Amino acid sequence: MTPAITRRAAVLTGAALLGTPAILRAQTALPRVKYQVDWAFQGPNAYMLLGRDKGFFRDAGVDITVDRGFGSGRVPVDVAGGAYEMAQADINPVIKFVAQNPNAGLLVIGIFGDRSLLCTTVRADSAIRVPKDLEGKTLAAPESDAGRQIFPAFAVAAGIDASKINWLTVQPELRETMLVQRRADGITGAATSTALSLKALGMDLPAQRIMYYRDYGLDLYGSCYVTTKAYAQRNPDLVRAVLRGAFRSLIYAQRNPAEAIAALRATEPLTDVAIETERQAVSIDEMIRSENVLRNGLSVVDPARLGRGLAAVAQAYGLPNTVKPEDMYTDAYLPPISERMLSGGI
């Protein structure tokens, strides 16, 4: 009798494996996407970790891997080279890359930063009071830093002779230290990174003089989502799924910031919760929650404004202004506007 019972149990077990667990197998068989954020894991990009952990991307039909980045200037290179299928970055180094490499096929598929946070920061107690005072001074930044990459456009707009700037190339984690230790006169970057990292090192906001590029005639967009034209054409539904999950995660995080920071801390146990909470708030308030976004929704893009950004970057680098907004940006993969309203449902 025992062998018969064993065979029957085996049959039932096999049937079970082909039955209920099929749902689990379907979940694990979701298409995978390698995604890169723009910088180290911090408050502003914690929403992607939160969405991953809460299953928002799986709900949309994609198994996403989220990796840290090393500067918005490197993101276009990594995506165009195939290291990542999709990523987020400050749009302005992306514009520079597209202008210099028009045949690389890079494509912006959404813009969630309605205002630019790119800036140059100096000590408030220094003699540098206006951008022109930067001439002859030393600025520290990684080569891939967005603020450094777009500095030539800032220089044109602010009347700086860029040839008189001395650059000190450093690793990302050493940038703020150079200013704190007075080994550089200033640093470039996005204010969400520089201002709060300086504060964490003991240089609080009143001790900083921040020169936002947007205050000197550069009406630039901020962060965007990027892929390649070839990948989007081959995987349109997958690109839509990632964007649906990303916007859902972003909206949820701005409503539940503590949850986003908890997801960040789960990934980076040494996270300074107070600093990253403030960094996240600066990103939301200064880059994302503009009047335009509150009124019209996320990634409602003005082609004329995007075109001015293209022209400014091309002029600063002496490139032919041949790239048009429609060459590098499309809204074809965005979720419905109802899923892109900060006041909308989750």
CSV table of C-alpha atoms in Angstrom, one decimal:
chain,number,residue,atom,x,y,z
A,1,MET,CA,0.0,0.0,0.0
A,2,THR,CA,2.8,2.4,0.8
A,3,PRO,CA,4.1,2.7,-2.8
A,4,ALA,CA,0.6,3.5,-4.1
A,5,ILE,CA,0.1,6.2,-1.5
A,6,THR,CA,3.5,7.6,-2.4
A,7,ARG,CA,2.7,7.6,-6.1
A,8,ARG,CA,-0.7,9.3,-5.5
A,9,ALA,CA,1.0,11.9,-3.3
A,10,ALA,CA,3.5,12.6,-6.0
A,11,VAL,CA,0.7,13.0,-8.6
A,12,LEU,CA,-1.1,15.4,-6.3
A,13,THR,CA,2.1,17.3,-5.6
A,14,GLY,CA,2.8,17.7,-9.3
A,15,ALA,CA,-0.7,18.9,-9.9
A,16,ALA,CA,-0.3,21.5,-7.2
A,17,LEU,CA,2.9,22.7,-8.7
A,18,LEU,CA,1.1,23.2,-12.0
A,19,GLY,CA,-1.8,24.9,-10.3
A,20,THR,CA,-1.7,27.6,-7.7
A,21,PRO,CA,2.0,28.3,-7.9
A,22,ALA,CA,1.6,29.2,-11.6
A,23,ILE,CA,0.7,32.7,-10.3
A,24,LEU,CA,4.1,32.9,-8.5
A,25,ARG,CA,5.9,31.6,-11.6
A,26,ALA,CA,4.2,34.3,-13.7
A,27,GLN,CA,5.3,36.9,-11.2
A,28,THR,CA,8.9,35.8,-11.3
A,29,ALA,CA,8.8,35.7,-15.1
A,30,LEU,CA,8.1,39.4,-15.5
A,31,PRO,CA,10.4,41.1,-18.0
A,32,ARG,CA,13.4,42.7,-16.3
A,33,VAL,CA,14.7,46.2,-16.7
A,34,LYS,CA,18.1,47.5,-15.4
A,35,TYR,CA,17.5,51.1,-14.2
A,36,GLN,CA,20.1,53.6,-13.0
A,37,VAL,CA,19.4,56.7,-10.8
A,38,ASP,CA,21.5,59.8,-11.3
A,39,TRP,CA,23.7,59.7,-8.2
A,40,ALA,CA,24.2,57.8,-5.0
A,41,PHE,CA,21.0,56.7,-3.3
A,42,GLN,CA,19.7,59.8,-1.5
A,43,GLY,CA,16.4,61.3,-0.5
A,44,PRO,CA,15.5,62.7,-4.0
A,45,ASN,CA,15.8,59.3,-5.7
A,46,ALA,CA,14.5,57.2,-2.8
A,47,TYR,CA,11.1,57.1,-4.4
A,48,MET,CA,12.4,54.5,-6.9
A,49,LEU,CA,13.5,52.2,-4.0
A,50,LEU,CA,10.1,52.7,-2.4
A,51,GLY,CA,8.2,51.8,-5.5
A,52,ARG,CA,10.4,48.8,-6.1
A,53,ASP,CA,9.8,47.6,-2.5
A,54,LYS,CA,6.1,48.2,-2.5
A,55,GLY,CA,5.6,46.3,-5.8
A,56,PHE,CA,4.5,49.3,-7.9
A,57,PHE,CA,6.6,48.2,-10.8
A,58,ARG,CA,5.5,44.6,-10.6
A,59,ASP,CA,1.9,45.9,-10.6
A,60,ALA,CA,2.8,47.6,-13.8
A,61,GLY,CA,4.2,44.4,-15.3
A,62,VAL,CA,8.0,44.8,-14.9
A,63,ASP,CA,10.7,43.4,-12.6
A,64,ILE,CA,13.0,46.4,-12.1
A,65,THR,CA,16.6,46.5,-10.8
A,66,VAL,CA,17.5,49.9,-9.4
A,67,ASP,CA,21.2,50.8,-9.3
A,68,ARG,CA,23.0,53.9,-8.0
A,69,GLY,CA,24.5,56.4,-10.5
A,70,PHE,CA,27.7,58.4,-10.7
A,71,GLY,CA,26.5,61.7,-12.0
A,72,SER,CA,24.0,62.8,-14.7
A,73,GLY,CA,26.8,63.3,-17.1
A,74,ARG,CA,27.6,59.6,-17.1
A,75,VAL,CA,24.0,58.4,-17.4
A,76,PRO,CA,23.7,59.2,-21.2
A,77,VAL,CA,26.9,57.3,-21.8
A,78,ASP,CA,25.7,54.3,-19.8
A,79,VAL,CA,22.3,54.2,-21.4
A,80,ALA,CA,23.5,54.8,-25.0
A,81,GLY,CA,26.2,52.1,-24.4
A,82,GLY,CA,23.7,49.5,-23.3
A,83,ALA,CA,24.8,49.2,-19.6
A,84,TYR,CA,21.2,50.2,-18.6
A,85,GLU,CA,17.9,50.1,-20.5
A,86,MET,CA,16.4,53.1,-18.7
A,87,ALA,CA,17.6,55.7,-16.3
A,88,GLN,CA,17.0,59.1,-14.7
A,89,ALA,CA,19.3,62.1,-15.0
A,90,ASP,CA,19.3,65.9,-15.1
A,91,ILE,CA,18.1,66.6,-18.6
A,92,ASN,CA,20.8,69.2,-19.4
A,93,PRO,CA,23.8,66.8,-19.7
A,94,VAL,CA,21.5,64.6,-21.7
A,95,ILE,CA,20.9,67.6,-24.0
A,96,LYS,CA,24.7,68.1,-24.3
A,97,PHE,CA,25.2,64.4,-25.1
A,98,VAL,CA,22.5,64.4,-27.8
A,99,ALA,CA,23.9,67.6,-29.3
A,100,GLN,CA,27.4,66.0,-29.5
A,101,ASN,CA,26.1,62.6,-30.5
A,102,PRO,CA,23.0,63.1,-32.6
A,103,ASN,CA,23.2,59.6,-34.0
A,104,ALA,CA,23.4,57.8,-30.6
A,105,GLY,CA,19.6,57.5,-30.5
A,106,LEU,CA,19.1,58.7,-26.9
A,107,LEU,CA,15.5,59.6,-26.1
A,108,VAL,CA,13.9,61.5,-23.2
A,109,ILE,CA,10.6,59.9,-22.4
A,110,GLY,CA,9.4,61.9,-19.5
A,111,ILE,CA,10.5,65.0,-17.5
A,112,PHE,CA,9.6,65.1,-13.8
A,113,GLY,CA,11.8,68.0,-12.8
A,114,ASP,CA,10.0,71.2,-13.9
A,115,ARG,CA,12.8,73.4,-12.5
A,116,SER,CA,16.5,73.0,-12.6
A,117,LEU,CA,18.5,72.7,-9.4
A,118,LEU,CA,21.9,73.1,-11.1
A,119,CYS,CA,24.1,75.6,-9.3
A,120,THR,CA,27.6,76.7,-8.2
A,121,THR,CA,28.1,77.0,-4.5
A,122,VAL,CA,30.8,79.0,-2.6
A,123,ARG,CA,31.3,80.0,1.0
A,124,ALA,CA,29.1,82.8,2.1
A,125,ASP,CA,32.1,84.4,3.9
A,126,SER,CA,34.2,84.5,0.7
A,127,ALA,CA,34.7,87.4,-1.6
A,128,ILE,CA,32.8,85.7,-4.4
A,129,ARG,CA,29.4,87.5,-4.4
A,130,VAL,CA,28.4,87.3,-8.1
A,131,PRO,CA,29.2,84.8,-10.9
A,132,LYS,CA,31.8,87.1,-12.4
A,133,ASP,CA,33.8,86.8,-9.2
A,134,LEU,CA,34.4,83.1,-10.1
A,135,GLU,CA,37.0,84.1,-12.7
A,136,GLY,CA,40.5,83.0,-11.6
A,137,LYS,CA,39.0,80.7,-8.9
A,138,THR,CA,39.1,76.9,-8.5
A,139,LEU,CA,35.9,74.9,-8.7
A,140,ALA,CA,35.8,71.2,-7.6
A,141,ALA,CA,33.5,68.6,-9.2
A,142,PRO,CA,33.5,65.2,-10.9
A,143,GLU,CA,33.7,65.5,-14.7
A,144,SER,CA,30.3,63.7,-14.9
A,145,ASP,CA,28.7,66.3,-12.6
A,146,ALA,CA,25.7,68.0,-14.2
A,147,GLY,CA,26.5,71.4,-12.8
A,148,ARG,CA,30.0,71.2,-14.2
A,149,GLN,CA,28.8,69.9,-17.6
A,150,ILE,CA,26.4,72.8,-18.0
A,151,PHE,CA,28.7,75.4,-16.5
A,152,PRO,CA,29.7,76.7,-19.9
A,153,ALA,CA,26.1,77.6,-20.6
A,154,PHE,CA,25.8,79.3,-17.2
A,155,ALA,CA,29.1,81.2,-18.0
A,156,VAL,CA,27.6,82.5,-21.2
A,157,ALA,CA,24.4,83.6,-19.5
A,158,ALA,CA,26.1,85.1,-16.5
A,159,GLY,CA,28.9,86.8,-18.3
A,160,ILE,CA,31.8,84.7,-17.0
A,161,ASP,CA,34.9,84.1,-19.0
A,162,ALA,CA,34.9,80.3,-18.7
A,163,SER,CA,38.6,80.1,-19.7
A,164,LYS,CA,39.5,81.7,-16.4
A,165,ILE,CA,38.0,78.9,-14.3
A,166,ASN,CA,40.3,76.4,-12.8
A,167,TRP,CA,38.8,72.9,-12.5
A,168,LEU,CA,39.7,70.4,-9.8
A,169,THR,CA,38.4,67.0,-10.8
A,170,VAL,CA,37.5,64.9,-7.8
A,171,GLN,CA,35.5,61.8,-6.9
A,172,PRO,CA,31.8,62.4,-6.1
A,173,GLU,CA,32.2,61.7,-2.4
A,174,LEU,CA,35.0,64.3,-2.1
A,175,ARG,CA,33.4,67.3,-3.8
A,176,GLU,CA,31.9,69.0,-0.8
A,177,THR,CA,34.9,68.2,1.3
A,178,MET,CA,37.0,70.3,-1.0
A,179,LEU,CA,34.9,73.4,-0.2
A,180,VAL,CA,34.7,72.7,3.5
A,181,GLN,CA,38.5,72.3,3.7
A,182,ARG,CA,39.0,75.4,1.6
A,183,ARG,CA,40.9,73.3,-1.0
A,184,ALA,CA,38.5,74.8,-3.7
A,185,ASP,CA,36.7,78.1,-3.9
A,186,GLY,CA,33.5,76.6,-5.0
A,187,ILE,CA,31.7,73.4,-6.2
A,188,THR,CA,29.1,72.7,-8.9
A,189,GLY,CA,26.2,70.3,-8.8
A,190,ALA,CA,22.5,70.1,-8.0
A,191,ALA,CA,21.5,71.9,-4.9
A,192,THR,CA,19.8,68.8,-3.5
A,193,SER,CA,23.2,67.1,-3.5
A,194,THR,CA,25.6,70.0,-2.7
A,195,ALA,CA,23.6,72.0,-0.1
A,196,LEU,CA,22.6,69.1,2.1
A,197,SER,CA,25.9,67.3,1.8
A,198,LEU,CA,27.7,70.5,2.9
A,199,LYS,CA,25.3,70.7,5.8
A,200,ALA,CA,26.1,67.2,6.8
A,201,LEU,CA,29.7,68.2,6.9
A,202,GLY,CA,29.0,71.1,9.2
A,203,MET,CA,28.6,73.9,6.7
A,204,ASP,CA,24.9,74.8,7.2
A,205,LEU,CA,22.8,76.7,4.6
A,206,PRO,CA,23.5,80.2,5.9
A,207,ALA,CA,27.2,79.5,5.4
A,208,GLN,CA,26.7,78.8,1.7
A,209,ARG,CA,26.2,81.2,-1.2
A,210,ILE,CA,24.2,79.3,-3.9
A,211,MET,CA,24.1,80.6,-7.4
A,212,TYR,CA,21.3,78.8,-9.2
A,213,TYR,CA,21.8,78.8,-13.0
A,214,ARG,CA,18.1,79.4,-13.4
A,215,ASP,CA,18.5,82.8,-11.7
A,216,TYR,CA,20.8,84.0,-14.5
A,217,GLY,CA,18.6,83.4,-17.6
A,218,LEU,CA,18.9,79.6,-18.0
A,219,ASP,CA,15.3,78.5,-17.8
A,220,LEU,CA,16.1,74.8,-17.9
A,221,TYR,CA,14.1,71.7,-17.0
A,222,GLY,CA,15.4,69.4,-14.2
A,223,SER,CA,15.4,65.6,-14.0
A,224,CYS,CA,14.1,63.3,-16.7
A,225,TYR,CA,13.7,59.7,-17.7
A,226,VAL,CA,15.8,58.5,-20.6
A,227,THR,CA,16.2,55.4,-22.8
A,228,THR,CA,17.2,54.8,-26.4
A,229,LYS,CA,15.0,55.0,-29.4
A,230,ALA,CA,15.9,51.5,-30.4
A,231,TYR,CA,14.9,50.1,-27.0
A,232,ALA,CA,11.7,52.0,-26.9
A,233,GLN,CA,10.7,50.8,-30.3
A,234,ARG,CA,11.4,47.2,-29.5
A,235,ASN,CA,9.8,47.3,-26.0
A,236,PRO,CA,7.1,50.0,-26.0
A,237,ASP,CA,4.9,48.3,-23.4
A,238,LEU,CA,7.9,47.7,-21.1
A,239,VAL,CA,8.9,51.4,-21.3
A,240,ARG,CA,5.3,52.4,-20.5
A,241,ALA,CA,5.3,50.0,-17.6
A,242,VAL,CA,8.4,51.5,-16.1
A,243,LEU,CA,7.1,55.0,-16.5
A,244,ARG,CA,3.8,54.0,-14.9
A,245,GLY,CA,5.6,52.6,-11.9
A,246,ALA,CA,8.0,55.5,-11.7
A,247,PHE,CA,5.3,58.2,-11.6
A,248,ARG,CA,3.2,56.2,-9.2
A,249,SER,CA,6.2,55.9,-6.9
A,250,LEU,CA,7.1,59.6,-7.2
A,251,ILE,CA,3.6,60.7,-6.3
A,252,TYR,CA,3.3,58.2,-3.5
A,253,ALA,CA,6.7,59.3,-2.1
A,254,GLN,CA,5.8,63.0,-2.0
A,255,ARG,CA,2.7,62.2,0.0
A,256,ASN,CA,4.5,59.7,2.2
A,257,PRO,CA,8.1,61.0,2.5
A,258,ALA,CA,8.9,59.0,5.7
A,259,GLU,CA,8.2,55.8,3.8
A,260,ALA,CA,10.6,56.8,1.1
A,261,ILE,CA,13.3,57.5,3.5
A,262,ALA,CA,12.7,54.2,5.3
A,263,ALA,CA,13.1,52.4,1.9
A,264,LEU,CA,16.4,54.4,1.4
A,265,ARG,CA,17.6,53.3,4.9
A,266,ALA,CA,16.8,49.7,4.1
A,267,THR,CA,19.1,49.9,1.1
A,268,GLU,CA,21.7,52.2,2.7
A,269,PRO,CA,21.8,51.5,6.5
A,270,LEU,CA,24.1,54.4,7.2
A,271,THR,CA,21.6,56.9,5.9
A,272,ASP,CA,21.4,60.1,7.9
A,273,VAL,CA,17.6,60.3,8.2
A,274,ALA,CA,17.4,64.0,9.0
A,275,ILE,CA,19.6,65.1,6.2
A,276,GLU,CA,18.0,62.8,3.6
A,277,THR,CA,14.5,63.9,4.7
A,278,GLU,CA,15.5,67.5,4.2
A,279,ARG,CA,17.2,66.7,0.9
A,280,GLN,CA,14.0,65.0,-0.3
A,281,ALA,CA,11.9,68.0,0.7
A,282,VAL,CA,14.2,70.4,-1.2
A,283,SER,CA,13.9,68.2,-4.4
A,284,ILE,CA,10.1,68.1,-4.2
A,285,ASP,CA,9.6,71.8,-3.3
A,286,GLU,CA,12.3,73.3,-5.5
A,287,MET,CA,12.3,71.1,-8.6
A,288,ILE,CA,9.0,69.1,-8.8
A,289,ARG,CA,6.1,71.1,-7.3
A,290,SER,CA,6.1,74.1,-9.6
A,291,GLU,CA,2.9,76.0,-10.5
A,292,ASN,CA,2.9,74.4,-13.9
A,293,VAL,CA,3.0,70.9,-12.4
A,294,LEU,CA,0.4,71.6,-9.8
A,295,ARG,CA,-1.9,73.0,-12.4
A,296,ASN,CA,-1.2,70.7,-15.4
A,297,GLY,CA,0.5,67.5,-14.0
A,298,LEU,CA,4.0,66.0,-14.3
A,299,SER,CA,5.8,65.9,-17.6
A,300,VAL,CA,3.6,68.5,-19.4
A,301,VAL,CA,6.5,69.9,-21.5
A,302,ASP,CA,6.7,73.2,-23.4
A,303,PRO,CA,8.6,72.4,-26.6
A,304,ALA,CA,9.6,76.1,-26.9
A,305,ARG,CA,11.2,76.0,-23.5
A,306,LEU,CA,12.9,72.8,-24.2
A,307,GLY,CA,14.2,74.3,-27.4
A,308,ARG,CA,15.7,77.2,-25.6
A,309,GLY,CA,17.6,74.8,-23.4
A,310,LEU,CA,18.9,73.0,-26.5
A,311,ALA,CA,20.0,76.3,-28.0
A,312,ALA,CA,21.8,77.4,-24.8
A,313,VAL,CA,23.8,74.2,-24.5
A,314,ALA,CA,24.7,74.2,-28.2
A,315,GLN,CA,25.8,77.8,-28.0
A,316,ALA,CA,27.9,77.2,-24.9
A,317,TYR,CA,29.8,74.3,-26.5
A,318,GLY,CA,30.0,75.8,-30.0
A,319,LEU,CA,27.8,73.0,-31.5
A,320,PRO,CA,25.5,73.4,-34.4
A,321,ASN,CA,22.0,74.0,-33.1
A,322,THR,CA,20.4,71.2,-35.2
A,323,VAL,CA,18.8,69.1,-32.6
A,324,LYS,CA,15.1,69.9,-32.2
A,325,PRO,CA,12.9,69.1,-29.2
A,326,GLU,CA,11.0,66.4,-31.2
A,327,ASP,CA,14.4,64.8,-32.0
A,328,MET,CA,15.1,63.9,-28.4
A,329,TYR,CA,11.8,64.1,-26.5
A,330,THR,CA,8.5,62.2,-26.8
A,331,ASP,CA,5.4,61.9,-24.6
A,332,ALA,CA,4.3,58.7,-26.4
A,333,TYR,CA,5.1,56.4,-23.5
A,334,LEU,CA,3.7,58.5,-20.7
A,335,PRO,CA,0.8,57.1,-18.5
A,336,PRO,CA,-2.5,59.1,-18.7
A,337,ILE,CA,-2.4,62.5,-17.2
A,338,SER,CA,-4.7,61.3,-14.4
A,339,GLU,CA,-1.7,59.2,-13.2
A,340,ARG,CA,0.6,62.2,-13.3
A,341,MET,CA,-1.2,64.6,-11.1
A,342,LEU,CA,0.3,65.3,-7.7
A,343,SER,CA,-3.2,65.6,-6.4
A,344,GLY,CA,-4.3,62.4,-8.2
A,345,GLY,CA,-4.9,59.0,-6.8
A,346,ILE,CA,-2.6,56.1,-6.3
